[in-house]
Amino acid sequence: MSEALLITGCRQLATLRGPAPRRGKALRDLGIINDGALLIRDGKIIAVGTRRAIERRKDSRRAKKFDVGGRVVLPGFVDSHTHLVFAGNRAEEYEQRISGATYEQIAKSGGGILSTVRKVRATDADALYARASKWLNDFAAHGTTTVEAKSGYGLDASSELKILRVLAALRKHARLEIVPTFMGAHVVPPEFRKRPDAYVNLLAHKLLPYVAKEGLAEFCDVFCDRGAFTVEQARLILTAARACGLAPRIHAEQLARTGAAQLAVELHAASADHLEKVNAADIRALAKSDVTCTLLPGCCFHLGLEHYAPARKFIDAGAIVALATDFNPGTSPSLNMQLVLSLACTQMRMTPAEAICAATINAAYSLRRAERIGSLEVCKFADLAVFDVEDFREIPYYFGVNRCWLTLKNGKQVFERSSTGL
Ligand code: NIG
Ligand code: FE
C-alpha cells in the first residue's frame, strides 16, 4: 500500500456529495465543508470531512500532509464535450466573421469544419498527438481532470482512425482521463457531397462496427443540424452505434431547430448538446428524460450570438443540465471551464453553484462515470482542483482569469501554479 496523502486547509471543500444526476433545486447543493480535509490513498479518496474529524483518524497520522492554505477545493472539472484533436486554427475565419460573414456562409464556401479537415488529413499522427498533449496540459492548468474528445476532422476511414488512435495513445499516456467519441458524422466530406447517404451507410455499416470492435470509442456523436446530417440520417447512424455498444450523443438544435433533441430522447442518448434553438415541447421532453442537456455557452460567445441556450428553463423544468467547453477551432477555441462557468452565470443566469454542479457531477453522469468521478466522496478517484479564492462564487466572478492553483488527477499532481510544495 502506498503512503496516504492528507490534504487540509480547504476553506471551502465542495464535495458535491449525494445522488447523481442532479435536477432542479438539487443543482444548488455543493455539499460544502468549511475547513475541510481529504485523505487520499492509491489515487482514491478514503476519507473526507472537517479537518478536525479527518486529522483524528489513525491513518491520517502517518500520512504525508499538505495544507492548501485556506483555498477553495472542487472536484476536477469534467469537460464532457471537446474536439481535442485538430490541426491549425481558424483565426482568419474569426476575423471574417467579425467583418460580417456568418459561420454558415463560411462553411458553405468550403471553409469551416472542412478547412480543419484538410489540415488534419495532411498532418501525421505524431504531430496531432503532440498538439493534443499540449492542450491537455492547458486543460489541467485550468482545473479539468477528465476530457471527452471527439473524432470528426478526418471524415474518411483512415483519417478518422488516425484521430481515434491518437486518442487511444493519449488514453494510455496522458495524465488526464480521455473519453473517446466517434464523430465520423460531423459533416458530409467533399468526396460524398453528391451522395450523402452513401457516406451515412459507410459510417453505419463499415466504420462504426470496426471502431467498436477495436475499442476505439465509447460514444458516437452526430452533428444533426442544418448543413450537416438530417434527423433520419442521425437516427440510422446512432441506432447502428447503439447496436455495436456505443452510446449516442447528439449535437442538437444549434443552428436551426430540426427535431434532433426529440431524437435524443427517442434514442435514450447519453447527451444532447448545444440546444440553443429548442422549443417548449423539446424542453419538456428532455426534462422528463435521462438525456443530459449539455450546454456550451463558449460557442455563442465566440460566434457573437445573442441567443444562448435557455438554461433557466431547462433547470426549472427538471432537466439534467451539464456544461462543457466544446473546445474546437471553429466555434469555441477555449478550454477554460472557469470561463464557461462565467458565461453560464452571466449570460444564462445559472447560479455559481448550479454551474459548478453542471460542470462536475452532471457532466460525469453524461459520460457514464458518476460512480467514479465528479464528486469528492469516499471510494471515488481523487480528482480535484484547488482555486486561489476564498469563496466558490469567485471562480466565475473573475471571468477570464485562471484562479486554478493546483490540480490532482487520481491523487497525482498534474498542475501547480507555482511551487506549492506538494
Ligand atoms: O460543436 N457543431 C459542430 N461542431 C462544432 C464546430 C466545429 C467546427 O466549426 O470546427 C461545434 O460547434
Ligand atoms: Fe461540438
XYZ file of C-alpha atoms and ligand atoms in Angstrom:
435
model
C 0.000 0.000 0.000
C 1.335 3.435 -0.856
C 1.662 6.341 1.537
C -1.584 8.235 2.141
C -1.890 11.961 1.462
C -3.750 14.210 3.888
C -4.989 17.461 2.368
C -6.032 20.169 4.825
C -6.616 23.908 4.683
C -9.657 23.767 2.395
C -11.563 26.903 3.365
C -14.458 25.513 1.324
C -14.374 21.902 0.249
C -17.199 21.467 -2.286
C -17.818 17.723 -2.133
C -20.858 17.563 -4.473
C -21.817 14.507 -2.376
C -25.183 12.854 -2.885
C -27.145 11.243 -5.667
C -26.382 11.815 -9.336
C -27.556 13.202 -11.650
C -28.821 16.453 -10.155
C -32.008 18.143 -11.285
C -33.843 21.322 -10.227
C -33.021 22.675 -6.775
C -30.557 19.847 -6.116
C -28.157 21.597 -8.525
C -27.615 24.269 -5.888
C -26.280 21.933 -3.239
C -22.497 21.728 -3.379
C -22.178 19.818 -0.094
C -19.637 22.327 1.181
C -17.473 21.517 4.170
C -15.849 24.568 5.742
C -12.279 23.936 6.869
C -12.417 20.603 5.089
C -9.876 17.832 4.647
C -9.381 14.805 2.444
C -7.406 11.634 2.918
C -6.208 10.000 -0.290
C -4.561 6.638 -0.915
C -3.740 4.799 -4.139
C -5.433 7.533 -6.161
C -8.730 7.295 -4.313
C -10.436 9.217 -1.556
C -10.536 7.213 1.660
C -11.961 9.896 3.951
C -13.490 13.325 3.581
C -14.810 15.662 6.272
C -13.831 18.531 8.531
C -10.152 18.935 9.292
C -10.781 18.039 12.922
C -12.592 14.826 12.092
C -10.089 13.675 9.467
C -6.971 14.567 11.454
C -8.238 12.468 14.341
C -8.096 9.275 12.289
C -5.241 6.855 12.896
C -4.344 6.579 9.209
C -4.080 10.381 8.983
C -1.221 10.500 11.453
C 1.096 8.511 9.220
C 0.036 10.284 6.030
C 2.046 12.831 4.091
C 0.493 16.211 4.924
C -0.304 19.040 2.569
C -2.047 22.283 3.530
C -3.682 24.172 0.650
C -3.612 27.414 2.626
C -7.281 28.295 3.023
C -8.204 27.935 -0.648
C -11.339 26.525 -2.306
C -11.364 22.892 -3.460
C -13.726 21.444 -6.086
C -13.917 18.102 -7.887
C -11.827 18.434 -11.063
C -13.914 19.742 -13.946
C -15.339 17.083 -16.261
C -15.310 18.589 -19.757
C -17.859 16.373 -21.467
C -17.716 17.881 -24.979
C -14.488 18.694 -26.827
C -12.990 18.255 -30.279
C -9.489 17.865 -28.829
C -7.649 16.532 -31.883
C -7.324 19.089 -34.654
C -4.626 20.847 -36.620
C -4.065 24.542 -37.240
C -6.500 27.241 -36.234
C -9.232 29.334 -37.846
C -8.217 32.810 -36.711
C -8.684 34.002 -40.293
C -12.341 32.964 -40.262
C -12.682 34.626 -36.879
C -11.684 37.885 -38.496
C -14.037 37.282 -41.438
C -16.922 36.772 -39.015
C -16.079 39.960 -37.184
C -16.342 41.697 -40.561
C -19.837 40.284 -41.136
C -19.615 36.778 -42.677
C -21.626 34.169 -40.769
C -20.405 30.752 -39.601
C -22.738 29.029 -42.064
C -21.704 31.250 -45.008
C -18.047 30.441 -44.366
C -18.871 26.718 -44.118
C -20.806 26.794 -47.413
C -17.880 28.313 -49.239
C -15.631 25.408 -48.226
C -14.241 26.872 -45.003
C -15.420 25.946 -41.520
C -15.193 22.316 -40.477
C -13.878 21.283 -43.914
C -10.924 23.636 -43.687
C -9.849 21.898 -40.463
C -10.465 18.517 -42.134
C -7.995 19.394 -44.898
C -5.357 20.270 -42.298
C -5.966 17.144 -40.206
C -5.730 14.877 -43.244
C -2.368 16.433 -44.068
C -0.976 16.096 -40.533
C 0.592 12.890 -39.254
C -0.455 11.124 -36.077
C 2.672 12.122 -34.139
C 2.096 15.804 -34.781
C -1.596 15.515 -33.830
C -0.580 13.667 -30.673
C 1.982 16.313 -29.728
C -0.517 19.141 -30.221
C -3.272 17.394 -28.250
C -0.840 16.619 -25.392
C -0.017 20.290 -25.110
C -3.691 21.197 -24.996
C -4.172 18.610 -22.250
C -1.568 20.386 -20.131
C -3.610 23.550 -20.571
C -6.796 21.710 -19.558
C -5.051 20.552 -16.375
C -3.818 24.088 -15.704
C -7.432 25.274 -15.677
C -8.696 22.606 -13.266
C -10.025 19.989 -15.710
C -9.278 16.325 -14.956
C -11.471 14.454 -17.468
C -11.846 15.334 -21.143
C -14.308 13.800 -23.582
C -12.803 14.004 -27.077
C -14.479 13.500 -30.440
C -13.042 12.491 -33.770
C -14.657 14.216 -36.748
C -11.972 16.224 -38.524
C -10.916 13.262 -40.655
C -14.128 12.241 -42.428
C -12.585 9.325 -44.268
C -11.768 5.929 -42.834
C -8.019 6.363 -42.490
C -8.142 9.910 -41.118
C -10.914 9.143 -38.611
C -8.965 6.097 -37.441
C -5.817 8.209 -37.221
C -7.611 10.564 -34.805
C -9.106 7.724 -32.765
C -5.680 6.095 -32.478
C -4.192 9.370 -31.296
C -6.921 9.376 -28.640
C -6.103 5.769 -27.729
C -2.423 6.709 -27.270
C -3.429 9.692 -25.144
C -5.649 7.441 -23.032
C -2.589 5.347 -22.321
C -0.023 8.064 -21.744
C -1.738 11.328 -20.828
C -2.195 12.224 -17.195
C -5.823 13.258 -17.644
C -8.638 10.858 -18.401
C -9.748 10.878 -22.041
C -13.196 9.635 -23.074
C -13.236 8.870 -26.816
C -16.242 9.567 -29.024
C -16.520 8.630 -32.684
C -17.920 11.513 -34.737
C -17.443 10.487 -38.346
C -20.800 12.204 -38.874
C -19.551 15.743 -38.340
C -20.350 16.944 -41.870
C -20.544 15.172 -45.228
C -16.990 15.053 -46.672
C -16.405 16.567 -50.138
C -15.961 13.115 -51.755
C -19.570 12.301 -50.869
C -21.116 15.720 -51.435
C -23.446 14.407 -54.125
C -24.358 11.192 -52.295
C -24.534 11.845 -48.573
C -26.499 8.647 -47.915
C -23.586 6.593 -49.228
C -21.412 8.247 -46.569
C -24.048 7.531 -43.902
C -24.064 3.873 -44.964
C -20.279 3.710 -44.910
C -20.306 5.036 -41.343
C -23.123 2.826 -40.106
C -22.133 -0.442 -41.756
C -18.338 -0.311 -42.099
C -16.622 2.227 -39.923
C -18.760 2.032 -36.790
C -18.552 -1.751 -36.381
C -14.770 -1.549 -36.872
C -14.356 1.289 -34.374
C -16.433 -0.624 -31.835
C -14.594 -3.908 -32.401
C -11.225 -2.198 -31.907
C -12.442 -0.497 -28.718
C -11.590 2.919 -30.158
C -14.664 4.776 -28.862
C -17.214 4.648 -26.056
C -19.716 7.035 -27.606
C -20.905 8.019 -31.065
C -21.916 11.610 -31.831
C -23.690 13.124 -34.849
C -23.919 16.783 -35.847
C -27.651 16.710 -36.603
C -28.339 20.207 -37.853
C -28.902 22.418 -40.871
C -25.981 21.903 -43.262
C -24.853 18.686 -41.546
C -26.944 15.494 -41.069
C -30.735 15.111 -41.050
C -32.735 13.530 -38.242
C -33.269 10.410 -40.400
C -29.559 10.078 -41.130
C -28.682 10.655 -37.478
C -31.229 8.029 -36.382
C -29.687 5.482 -38.736
C -26.125 6.168 -37.584
C -26.904 6.288 -33.859
C -29.073 3.174 -33.984
C -26.183 1.338 -35.637
C -23.849 2.769 -32.986
C -26.032 1.533 -30.174
C -26.179 -1.913 -31.732
C -22.372 -2.077 -31.566
C -22.294 -0.874 -27.977
C -21.524 2.822 -28.481
C -23.886 5.124 -26.577
C -25.330 8.034 -28.600
C -24.606 11.734 -28.114
C -26.077 14.400 -30.419
C -25.124 17.937 -31.475
C -28.700 19.219 -31.473
C -30.627 22.409 -32.277
C -27.569 24.649 -32.571
C -28.061 26.388 -35.918
C -31.713 25.534 -36.530
C -34.477 23.532 -34.867
C -34.527 20.213 -36.709
C -36.010 17.748 -34.211
C -32.632 16.470 -33.057
C -33.492 16.959 -29.364
C -36.566 14.757 -29.710
C -34.375 12.177 -31.453
C -32.030 12.249 -28.452
C -34.987 11.430 -26.196
C -36.236 8.702 -28.548
C -32.806 7.028 -28.622
C -32.104 7.486 -24.879
C -28.960 9.358 -25.841
C -26.398 9.995 -23.136
C -26.406 13.669 -24.051
C -27.960 16.305 -26.316
C -25.562 19.197 -26.753
C -25.928 22.905 -27.714
C -29.766 23.207 -27.644
C -29.859 26.951 -28.363
C -32.864 26.589 -30.704
C -35.138 24.285 -28.664
C -38.859 24.976 -28.247
C -41.062 24.459 -25.177
C -42.025 20.899 -26.171
C -38.340 19.970 -26.570
C -37.578 21.299 -23.087
C -40.460 19.296 -21.618
C -39.411 16.102 -23.382
C -35.758 16.463 -22.379
C -36.703 17.301 -18.779
C -38.732 14.096 -18.482
C -35.882 12.002 -19.902
C -32.482 10.827 -18.689
C -30.733 12.669 -21.519
C -28.182 15.153 -20.188
C -28.618 18.624 -21.703
C -25.041 19.748 -22.271
C -24.899 23.497 -22.738
C -21.944 25.106 -24.496
C -22.050 28.866 -23.968
C -18.491 29.298 -25.303
C -19.913 28.843 -28.834
C -22.423 31.686 -28.569
C -19.769 33.888 -27.049
C -17.175 33.170 -29.721
C -19.671 33.391 -32.603
C -21.059 36.629 -31.156
C -24.604 35.253 -30.945
C -27.114 36.708 -28.536
C -29.322 33.693 -28.118
C -27.814 31.381 -25.512
C -29.480 28.067 -24.619
C -32.364 28.561 -22.143
C -30.540 27.134 -19.128
C -33.037 28.524 -16.582
C -35.946 26.876 -18.384
C -34.096 23.563 -18.527
C -33.239 23.645 -14.838
C -36.665 24.824 -13.748
C -38.316 22.090 -15.852
C -36.172 19.451 -14.102
C -33.727 18.577 -16.892
C -30.248 17.203 -16.211
C -28.021 20.130 -17.166
C -24.271 19.881 -17.804
C -21.759 22.456 -19.054
C -18.767 21.907 -21.331
C -16.313 23.946 -23.398
C -16.901 22.419 -26.871
C -13.188 23.153 -27.347
C -12.710 23.294 -31.143
C -11.039 25.604 -33.670
C -14.260 26.878 -35.259
C -16.869 27.811 -32.705
C -15.217 27.623 -29.288
C -11.445 27.836 -29.140
C -11.314 27.871 -25.343
C -10.630 25.034 -22.935
C -11.183 27.138 -19.824
C -14.073 25.671 -17.809
C -13.870 28.592 -15.372
C -14.770 30.903 -18.257
C -17.611 28.560 -19.221
C -18.920 28.953 -15.655
C -18.720 32.749 -16.020
C -20.684 32.636 -19.292
C -23.242 30.248 -17.791
C -23.791 32.574 -14.843
C -23.750 35.941 -16.597
C -25.351 35.026 -19.925
C -27.624 32.109 -18.981
C -28.477 33.109 -15.402
C -27.271 29.934 -13.781
C -26.109 30.434 -10.210
C -22.430 29.708 -9.492
C -23.436 26.581 -7.555
C -25.630 25.308 -10.408
C -22.812 25.923 -12.877
C -20.283 24.022 -10.741
C -22.697 21.111 -10.364
C -23.254 21.085 -14.134
C -19.502 21.108 -14.800
C -18.689 18.242 -12.453
C -21.161 15.599 -11.286
C -23.744 16.058 -14.057
C -21.076 16.061 -16.729
C -19.634 12.881 -15.168
C -23.112 11.351 -15.339
C -23.362 12.135 -19.055
C -20.073 10.281 -19.568
C -21.383 7.302 -17.557
C -18.777 7.936 -14.880
C -20.778 9.354 -11.978
C -19.780 6.354 -9.850
C -16.102 7.210 -10.123
C -15.629 10.958 -10.679
C -17.489 14.290 -10.462
C -17.695 14.487 -6.662
C -15.333 14.176 -3.706
C -16.683 11.146 -1.861
C -15.155 8.050 -0.310
C -14.125 5.422 -2.910
C -14.101 7.912 -5.770
C -10.974 8.964 -7.650
C -9.062 11.817 -6.066
C -9.611 14.213 -8.979
C -9.659 17.718 -7.614
C -8.803 21.314 -8.363
C -7.704 23.936 -5.842
C -8.565 27.563 -6.601
C -6.836 30.600 -5.201
C -10.042 32.239 -3.945
C -11.894 32.419 -0.636
C -15.367 31.612 -1.897
C -16.505 29.346 -4.754
C -18.520 32.180 -6.314
C -15.282 33.997 -7.107
C -14.422 31.308 -9.673
C -16.989 32.512 -12.256
C -16.827 36.067 -10.928
C -13.203 36.622 -12.059
C -14.131 35.970 -15.689
C -11.284 35.018 -17.986
C -8.860 34.868 -15.062
C -7.359 31.491 -14.272
C -7.594 31.073 -10.491
C -6.551 27.409 -10.564
C -3.649 26.821 -8.168
C -3.278 23.039 -8.112
C -4.874 20.104 -9.949
C -4.732 16.460 -8.877
C -5.755 13.530 -11.074
C -6.059 10.173 -9.297
C -4.304 11.828 -6.368
C -1.307 12.846 -8.503
C -0.340 16.406 -9.215
C -0.965 17.322 -12.857
C -0.654 21.072 -12.404
C 0.720 23.524 -9.859
C 0.745 27.249 -10.382
C 3.953 27.908 -8.549
C 5.899 25.595 -6.366
C 3.216 24.523 -3.927
C 5.480 22.143 -2.019
C 3.361 19.046 -2.696
O -19.677 21.764 -31.690
N -21.305 21.882 -34.393
C -20.436 21.175 -34.876
N -19.210 21.038 -34.428
C -18.517 22.011 -33.681
C -17.937 23.053 -34.567
C -16.777 22.538 -35.253
C -16.070 23.494 -36.141
O -16.573 24.544 -36.563
O -14.918 23.141 -36.438
C -19.371 22.553 -32.579
O -19.752 23.728 -32.528
Fe -19.074 20.218 -30.713
